[in-house]
Amino acid sequence: DERDIEYNHVSMARQVTVMAYDANLPEWSVAILSLRKRLGLSQSQFGSRLHYSAMAVSRWETGAERMSPPADR
């Protein structure tokens, strides 16, 4: 059922958010990770939607690098 899938994504996002705060990650990093988990997307899928690589998403989520503004296209 679709509601179960949505509940699982939200539940997983909450668990990830708690773990991320425990790891002392920056708030912006936790927000990105939580959003991706709530949407039920892999790093690759999330990055593709934003026109970034999975590696960039990984760097954001670990707090290694801030998300840069998109270049003018």
mmCIF file of N, CA, C and O in Angstrom:
data_model
loop_
_atom_site.group_PDB
_atom_site.id
_atom_site.type_symbol
_atom_site.label_atom_id
_atom_site.label_comp_id
_atom_site.label_asym_id
_atom_site.label_seq_id
_atom_site.Cartn_x
_atom_site.Cartn_y
_atom_site.Cartn_z
ATOM 1 N N ASP A 1 0.845 -1.177 0.000
ATOM 2 C CA ASP A 1 0.000 0.000 0.000
ATOM 3 C C ASP A 1 0.895 1.246 0.000
ATOM 4 O O ASP A 1 1.943 1.272 0.624
ATOM 5 N N GLU A 2 0.463 2.280 -0.692
ATOM 6 C CA GLU A 2 1.261 3.493 -0.848
ATOM 7 C C GLU A 2 1.490 4.217 0.473
ATOM 8 O O GLU A 2 2.538 4.803 0.695
ATOM 9 N N ARG A 3 0.520 4.152 1.378
ATOM 10 C CA ARG A 3 0.686 4.796 2.681
ATOM 11 C C ARG A 3 1.785 4.115 3.492
ATOM 12 O O ARG A 3 2.511 4.772 4.215
ATOM 13 N N ASP A 4 1.905 2.802 3.369
ATOM 14 C CA ASP A 4 2.964 2.079 4.063
ATOM 15 C C ASP A 4 4.336 2.495 3.549
ATOM 16 O O ASP A 4 5.278 2.667 4.323
ATOM 17 N N ILE A 5 4.451 2.657 2.246
ATOM 18 C CA ILE A 5 5.720 3.082 1.650
ATOM 19 C C ILE A 5 6.079 4.473 2.153
ATOM 20 O O ILE A 5 7.210 4.721 2.559
ATOM 21 N N GLU A 6 5.107 5.385 2.147
ATOM 22 C CA GLU A 6 5.339 6.749 2.624
ATOM 23 C C GLU A 6 5.746 6.734 4.092
ATOM 24 O O GLU A 6 6.687 7.409 4.499
ATOM 25 N N TYR A 7 5.048 5.944 4.912
ATOM 26 C CA TYR A 7 5.375 5.849 6.336
ATOM 27 C C TYR A 7 6.805 5.331 6.513
ATOM 28 O O TYR A 7 7.556 5.860 7.327
ATOM 29 N N ASN A 8 7.185 4.318 5.745
ATOM 30 C CA ASN A 8 8.530 3.752 5.862
ATOM 31 C C ASN A 8 9.588 4.787 5.504
ATOM 32 O O ASN A 8 10.624 4.863 6.145
ATOM 33 N N HIS A 9 9.349 5.592 4.470
ATOM 34 C CA HIS A 9 10.315 6.612 4.080
ATOM 35 C C HIS A 9 10.444 7.677 5.163
ATOM 36 O O HIS A 9 11.546 8.096 5.489
ATOM 37 N N VAL A 10 9.334 8.099 5.738
ATOM 38 C CA VAL A 10 9.365 9.109 6.795
ATOM 39 C C VAL A 10 10.028 8.538 8.037
ATOM 40 O O VAL A 10 10.865 9.195 8.660
ATOM 41 N N SER A 11 9.708 7.309 8.392
ATOM 42 C CA SER A 11 10.311 6.667 9.552
ATOM 43 C C SER A 11 11.824 6.532 9.371
ATOM 44 O O SER A 11 12.598 6.813 10.279
ATOM 45 N N MET A 12 12.247 6.116 8.189
ATOM 46 C CA MET A 12 13.667 5.969 7.907
ATOM 47 C C MET A 12 14.355 7.332 7.962
ATOM 48 O O MET A 12 15.454 7.456 8.489
ATOM 49 N N ALA A 13 13.699 8.357 7.444
ATOM 50 C CA ALA A 13 14.276 9.708 7.460
ATOM 51 C C ALA A 13 14.476 10.179 8.895
ATOM 52 O O ALA A 13 15.492 10.800 9.209
ATOM 53 N N ARG A 14 13.537 9.889 9.769
ATOM 54 C CA ARG A 14 13.674 10.278 11.180
ATOM 55 C C ARG A 14 14.852 9.567 11.828
ATOM 56 O O ARG A 14 15.618 10.171 12.568
ATOM 57 N N GLN A 15 14.985 8.269 11.562
ATOM 58 C CA GLN A 15 16.100 7.503 12.127
ATOM 59 C C GLN A 15 17.438 8.047 11.640
ATOM 60 O O GLN A 15 18.377 8.194 12.415
ATOM 61 N N VAL A 16 17.507 8.349 10.363
ATOM 62 C CA VAL A 16 18.739 8.879 9.776
ATOM 63 C C VAL A 16 19.059 10.236 10.378
ATOM 64 O O VAL A 16 20.211 10.537 10.680
ATOM 65 N N THR A 17 18.043 11.066 10.572
ATOM 66 C CA THR A 17 18.252 12.396 11.143
ATOM 67 C C THR A 17 18.823 12.295 12.548
ATOM 68 O O THR A 17 19.765 13.007 12.890
ATOM 69 N N VAL A 18 18.295 11.393 13.353
ATOM 70 C CA VAL A 18 18.799 11.204 14.718
ATOM 71 C C VAL A 18 20.251 10.744 14.679
ATOM 72 O O VAL A 18 21.106 11.265 15.396
ATOM 73 N N MET A 19 20.569 9.779 13.824
ATOM 74 C CA MET A 19 21.944 9.285 13.712
ATOM 75 C C MET A 19 22.877 10.392 13.242
ATOM 76 O O MET A 19 24.000 10.510 13.709
ATOM 77 N N ALA A 20 22.416 11.212 12.308
ATOM 78 C CA ALA A 20 23.244 12.291 11.773
ATOM 79 C C ALA A 20 23.541 13.330 12.851
ATOM 80 O O ALA A 20 24.667 13.820 12.960
ATOM 81 N N TYR A 21 22.549 13.677 13.657
ATOM 82 C CA TYR A 21 22.789 14.625 14.746
ATOM 83 C C TYR A 21 23.762 14.040 15.754
ATOM 84 O O TYR A 21 24.616 14.738 16.285
ATOM 85 N N ASP A 22 23.646 12.744 16.021
ATOM 86 C CA ASP A 22 24.577 12.087 16.937
ATOM 87 C C ASP A 22 26.007 12.126 16.405
ATOM 88 O O ASP A 22 26.962 12.119 17.168
ATOM 89 N N ALA A 23 26.157 12.173 15.088
ATOM 90 C CA ALA A 23 27.473 12.201 14.458
ATOM 91 C C ALA A 23 28.019 13.627 14.345
ATOM 92 O O ALA A 23 29.072 13.843 13.773
ATOM 93 N N ASN A 24 27.302 14.605 14.903
ATOM 94 C CA ASN A 24 27.710 16.012 14.867
ATOM 95 C C ASN A 24 27.879 16.561 13.458
ATOM 96 O O ASN A 24 28.805 17.310 13.183
ATOM 97 N N LEU A 25 26.986 16.195 12.575
ATOM 98 C CA LEU A 25 27.016 16.728 11.220
ATOM 99 C C LEU A 25 26.386 18.118 11.217
ATOM 100 O O LEU A 25 25.511 18.415 12.033
ATOM 101 N N PRO A 26 26.804 18.986 10.274
ATOM 102 C CA PRO A 26 26.179 20.311 10.180
ATOM 103 C C PRO A 26 24.684 20.189 9.885
ATOM 104 O O PRO A 26 24.246 19.243 9.229
ATOM 105 N N GLU A 27 23.925 21.160 10.357
ATOM 106 C CA GLU A 27 22.470 21.136 10.182
ATOM 107 C C GLU A 27 22.080 21.049 8.708
ATOM 108 O O GLU A 27 21.154 20.340 8.346
ATOM 109 N N TRP A 28 22.783 21.769 7.836
ATOM 110 C CA TRP A 28 22.467 21.743 6.405
ATOM 111 C C TRP A 28 22.700 20.353 5.821
ATOM 112 O O TRP A 28 21.969 19.911 4.958
ATOM 113 N N SER A 29 23.690 19.669 6.331
ATOM 114 C CA SER A 29 23.992 18.314 5.864
ATOM 115 C C SER A 29 22.875 17.343 6.259
ATOM 116 O O SER A 29 22.425 16.519 5.457
ATOM 117 N N VAL A 30 22.433 17.468 7.496
ATOM 118 C CA VAL A 30 21.343 16.628 7.998
ATOM 119 C C VAL A 30 20.064 16.892 7.214
ATOM 120 O O VAL A 30 19.320 15.966 6.886
ATOM 121 N N ALA A 31 19.811 18.154 6.864
ATOM 122 C CA ALA A 31 18.604 18.510 6.112
ATOM 123 C C ALA A 31 18.609 17.851 4.734
ATOM 124 O O ALA A 31 17.581 17.336 4.281
ATOM 125 N N ILE A 32 19.759 17.847 4.074
ATOM 126 C CA ILE A 32 19.860 17.221 2.752
ATOM 127 C C ILE A 32 19.634 15.721 2.861
ATOM 128 O O ILE A 32 18.863 15.135 2.098
ATOM 129 N N LEU A 33 20.300 15.099 3.814
ATOM 130 C CA LEU A 33 20.163 13.655 4.022
ATOM 131 C C LEU A 33 18.724 13.272 4.351
ATOM 132 O O LEU A 33 18.165 12.331 3.785
ATOM 133 N N SER A 34 18.106 14.036 5.238
ATOM 134 C CA SER A 34 16.728 13.761 5.644
ATOM 135 C C SER A 34 15.767 13.900 4.468
ATOM 136 O O SER A 34 14.875 13.063 4.276
ATOM 137 N N LEU A 35 15.942 14.952 3.677
ATOM 138 C CA LEU A 35 15.080 15.158 2.509
ATOM 139 C C LEU A 35 15.204 13.988 1.537
ATOM 140 O O LEU A 35 14.201 13.458 1.058
ATOM 141 N N ARG A 36 16.438 13.590 1.247
ATOM 142 C CA ARG A 36 16.644 12.481 0.303
ATOM 143 C C ARG A 36 15.980 11.200 0.806
ATOM 144 O O ARG A 36 15.309 10.497 0.046
ATOM 145 N N LYS A 37 16.128 10.920 2.088
ATOM 146 C CA LYS A 37 15.527 9.711 2.657
ATOM 147 C C LYS A 37 14.006 9.790 2.642
ATOM 148 O O LYS A 37 13.330 8.815 2.348
ATOM 149 N N ARG A 38 13.449 10.970 2.962
ATOM 150 C CA ARG A 38 11.987 11.138 2.932
ATOM 151 C C ARG A 38 11.435 10.898 1.542
ATOM 152 O O ARG A 38 10.339 10.369 1.376
ATOM 153 N N LEU A 39 12.198 11.301 0.538
ATOM 154 C CA LEU A 39 11.774 11.095 -0.844
ATOM 155 C C LEU A 39 11.986 9.657 -1.309
ATOM 156 O O LEU A 39 11.506 9.272 -2.375
ATOM 157 N N GLY A 40 12.727 8.884 -0.537
ATOM 158 C CA GLY A 40 12.979 7.491 -0.887
ATOM 159 C C GLY A 40 13.912 7.342 -2.081
ATOM 160 O O GLY A 40 13.776 6.391 -2.848
ATOM 161 N N LEU A 41 14.861 8.264 -2.218
ATOM 162 C CA LEU A 41 15.761 8.245 -3.362
ATOM 163 C C LEU A 41 17.169 7.819 -2.958
ATOM 164 O O LEU A 41 17.613 8.106 -1.838
ATOM 165 N N SER A 42 17.859 7.180 -3.875
ATOM 166 C CA SER A 42 19.271 6.886 -3.671
ATOM 167 C C SER A 42 20.058 8.180 -3.882
ATOM 168 O O SER A 42 19.529 9.172 -4.406
ATOM 169 N N GLN A 43 21.330 8.168 -3.506
ATOM 170 C CA GLN A 43 22.151 9.352 -3.744
ATOM 171 C C GLN A 43 22.237 9.648 -5.236
ATOM 172 O O GLN A 43 22.209 10.805 -5.647
ATOM 173 N N SER A 44 22.322 8.616 -6.036
ATOM 174 C CA SER A 44 22.401 8.780 -7.487
ATOM 175 C C SER A 44 21.119 9.402 -8.043
ATOM 176 O O SER A 44 21.165 10.331 -8.855
ATOM 177 N N GLN A 45 19.973 8.897 -7.613
ATOM 178 C CA GLN A 45 18.688 9.428 -8.084
ATOM 179 C C GLN A 45 18.502 10.882 -7.642
ATOM 180 O O GLN A 45 18.062 11.725 -8.419
ATOM 181 N N PHE A 46 18.837 11.160 -6.393
ATOM 182 C CA PHE A 46 18.697 12.513 -5.852
ATOM 183 C C PHE A 46 19.613 13.468 -6.613
ATOM 184 O O PHE A 46 19.187 14.549 -7.035
ATOM 185 N N GLY A 47 20.858 13.059 -6.801
ATOM 186 C CA GLY A 47 21.809 13.877 -7.536
ATOM 187 C C GLY A 47 21.352 14.138 -8.967
ATOM 188 O O GLY A 47 21.458 15.260 -9.467
ATOM 189 N N SER A 48 20.840 13.116 -9.618
ATOM 190 C CA SER A 48 20.365 13.272 -11.005
ATOM 191 C C SER A 48 19.254 14.303 -11.104
ATOM 192 O O SER A 48 19.229 15.114 -12.039
ATOM 193 N N ARG A 49 18.356 14.295 -10.145
ATOM 194 C CA ARG A 49 17.255 15.263 -10.167
ATOM 195 C C ARG A 49 17.759 16.701 -10.004
ATOM 196 O O ARG A 49 17.122 17.641 -10.463
ATOM 197 N N LEU A 50 18.897 16.837 -9.332
ATOM 198 C CA LEU A 50 19.469 18.167 -9.108
ATOM 199 C C LEU A 50 20.606 18.486 -10.067
ATOM 200 O O LEU A 50 21.224 19.544 -9.967
ATOM 201 N N HIS A 51 20.885 17.542 -10.973
ATOM 202 C CA HIS A 51 21.974 17.678 -11.945
ATOM 203 C C HIS A 51 23.344 17.706 -11.272
ATOM 204 O O HIS A 51 24.219 18.504 -11.637
ATOM 205 N N TYR A 52 23.505 16.842 -10.265
ATOM 206 C CA TYR A 52 24.778 16.644 -9.575
ATOM 207 C C TYR A 52 25.062 15.147 -9.531
ATOM 208 O O TYR A 52 24.163 14.329 -9.720
ATOM 209 N N SER A 53 26.296 14.793 -9.217
ATOM 210 C CA SER A 53 26.674 13.383 -9.125
ATOM 211 C C SER A 53 26.321 12.809 -7.757
ATOM 212 O O SER A 53 26.098 13.547 -6.786
ATOM 213 N N ALA A 54 26.290 11.488 -7.688
ATOM 214 C CA ALA A 54 26.070 10.808 -6.412
ATOM 215 C C ALA A 54 27.197 11.153 -5.440
ATOM 216 O O ALA A 54 26.977 11.282 -4.234
ATOM 217 N N MET A 55 28.418 11.322 -5.960
ATOM 218 C CA MET A 55 29.555 11.675 -5.108
ATOM 219 C C MET A 55 29.352 13.039 -4.464
ATOM 220 O O MET A 55 29.659 13.235 -3.286
ATOM 221 N N ALA A 56 28.791 13.990 -5.224
ATOM 222 C CA ALA A 56 28.508 15.313 -4.663
ATOM 223 C C ALA A 56 27.488 15.192 -3.526
ATOM 224 O O ALA A 56 27.656 15.801 -2.469
ATOM 225 N N VAL A 57 26.450 14.395 -3.738
ATOM 226 C CA VAL A 57 25.428 14.192 -2.699
ATOM 227 C C VAL A 57 26.071 13.578 -1.459
ATOM 228 O O VAL A 57 25.800 13.997 -0.328
ATOM 229 N N SER A 58 26.943 12.622 -1.652
ATOM 230 C CA SER A 58 27.642 11.991 -0.529
ATOM 231 C C SER A 58 28.447 13.023 0.256
ATOM 232 O O SER A 58 28.431 13.030 1.495
ATOM 233 N N ARG A 59 29.144 13.901 -0.440
ATOM 234 C CA ARG A 59 29.936 14.944 0.222
ATOM 235 C C ARG A 59 29.046 15.894 1.020
ATOM 236 O O ARG A 59 29.415 16.326 2.112
ATOM 237 N N TRP A 60 27.879 16.234 0.469
ATOM 238 C CA TRP A 60 26.956 17.102 1.200
ATOM 239 C C TRP A 60 26.478 16.418 2.468
ATOM 240 O O TRP A 60 26.431 17.030 3.533
ATOM 241 N N GLU A 61 26.078 15.155 2.328
ATOM 242 C CA GLU A 61 25.488 14.436 3.463
ATOM 243 C C GLU A 61 26.488 14.145 4.575
ATOM 244 O O GLU A 61 26.092 14.001 5.726
ATOM 245 N N THR A 62 27.754 14.065 4.250
ATOM 246 C CA THR A 62 28.769 13.824 5.278
ATOM 247 C C THR A 62 29.338 15.125 5.825
ATOM 248 O O THR A 62 30.178 15.109 6.730
ATOM 249 N N GLY A 63 28.895 16.254 5.259
ATOM 250 C CA GLY A 63 29.374 17.550 5.712
ATOM 251 C C GLY A 63 30.741 17.905 5.169
ATOM 252 O O GLY A 63 31.343 18.886 5.596
ATOM 253 N N ALA A 64 31.245 17.120 4.229
ATOM 254 C CA ALA A 64 32.572 17.372 3.663
ATOM 255 C C ALA A 64 32.584 18.574 2.729
ATOM 256 O O ALA A 64 33.631 19.193 2.537
ATOM 257 N N GLU A 65 31.454 18.894 2.156
ATOM 258 C CA GLU A 65 31.387 19.978 1.179
ATOM 259 C C GLU A 65 29.980 20.543 1.149
ATOM 260 O O GLU A 65 29.011 19.810 1.142
ATOM 261 N N ARG A 66 29.869 21.856 1.101
ATOM 262 C CA ARG A 66 28.559 22.505 0.973
ATOM 263 C C ARG A 66 28.088 22.436 -0.478
ATOM 264 O O ARG A 66 28.904 22.428 -1.385
ATOM 265 N N MET A 67 26.794 22.448 -0.636
ATOM 266 C CA MET A 67 26.216 22.472 -1.972
ATOM 267 C C MET A 67 26.480 23.838 -2.589
ATOM 268 O O MET A 67 26.198 24.866 -1.983
ATOM 269 N N SER A 68 27.047 23.832 -3.792
ATOM 270 C CA SER A 68 27.341 25.103 -4.458
ATOM 271 C C SER A 68 26.126 25.531 -5.274
ATOM 272 O O SER A 68 25.360 24.694 -5.749
ATOM 273 N N PRO A 69 25.979 26.842 -5.468
ATOM 274 C CA PRO A 69 24.853 27.306 -6.296
ATOM 275 C C PRO A 69 25.054 26.846 -7.730
ATOM 276 O O PRO A 69 26.183 26.717 -8.186
ATOM 277 N N PRO A 70 23.966 26.581 -8.436
ATOM 278 C CA PRO A 70 24.104 26.135 -9.825
ATOM 279 C C PRO A 70 24.722 27.220 -10.698
ATOM 280 O O PRO A 70 24.497 28.412 -10.475
ATOM 281 N N ALA A 71 25.507 26.797 -11.660
ATOM 282 C CA ALA A 71 26.104 27.743 -12.596
ATOM 283 C C ALA A 71 25.028 28.251 -13.550
ATOM 284 O O ALA A 71 24.035 27.577 -13.804
ATOM 285 N N ASP A 72 25.234 29.438 -14.061
ATOM 286 C CA ASP A 72 24.295 29.951 -15.062
ATOM 287 C C ASP A 72 24.349 29.050 -16.278
ATOM 288 O O ASP A 72 25.411 28.665 -16.730
ATOM 289 N N ARG A 73 23.193 28.710 -16.793
ATOM 290 C CA ARG A 73 23.142 27.792 -17.945
ATOM 291 C C ARG A 73 22.515 28.472 -19.112
ATOM 292 O O ARG A 73 21.709 29.266 -19.086
#
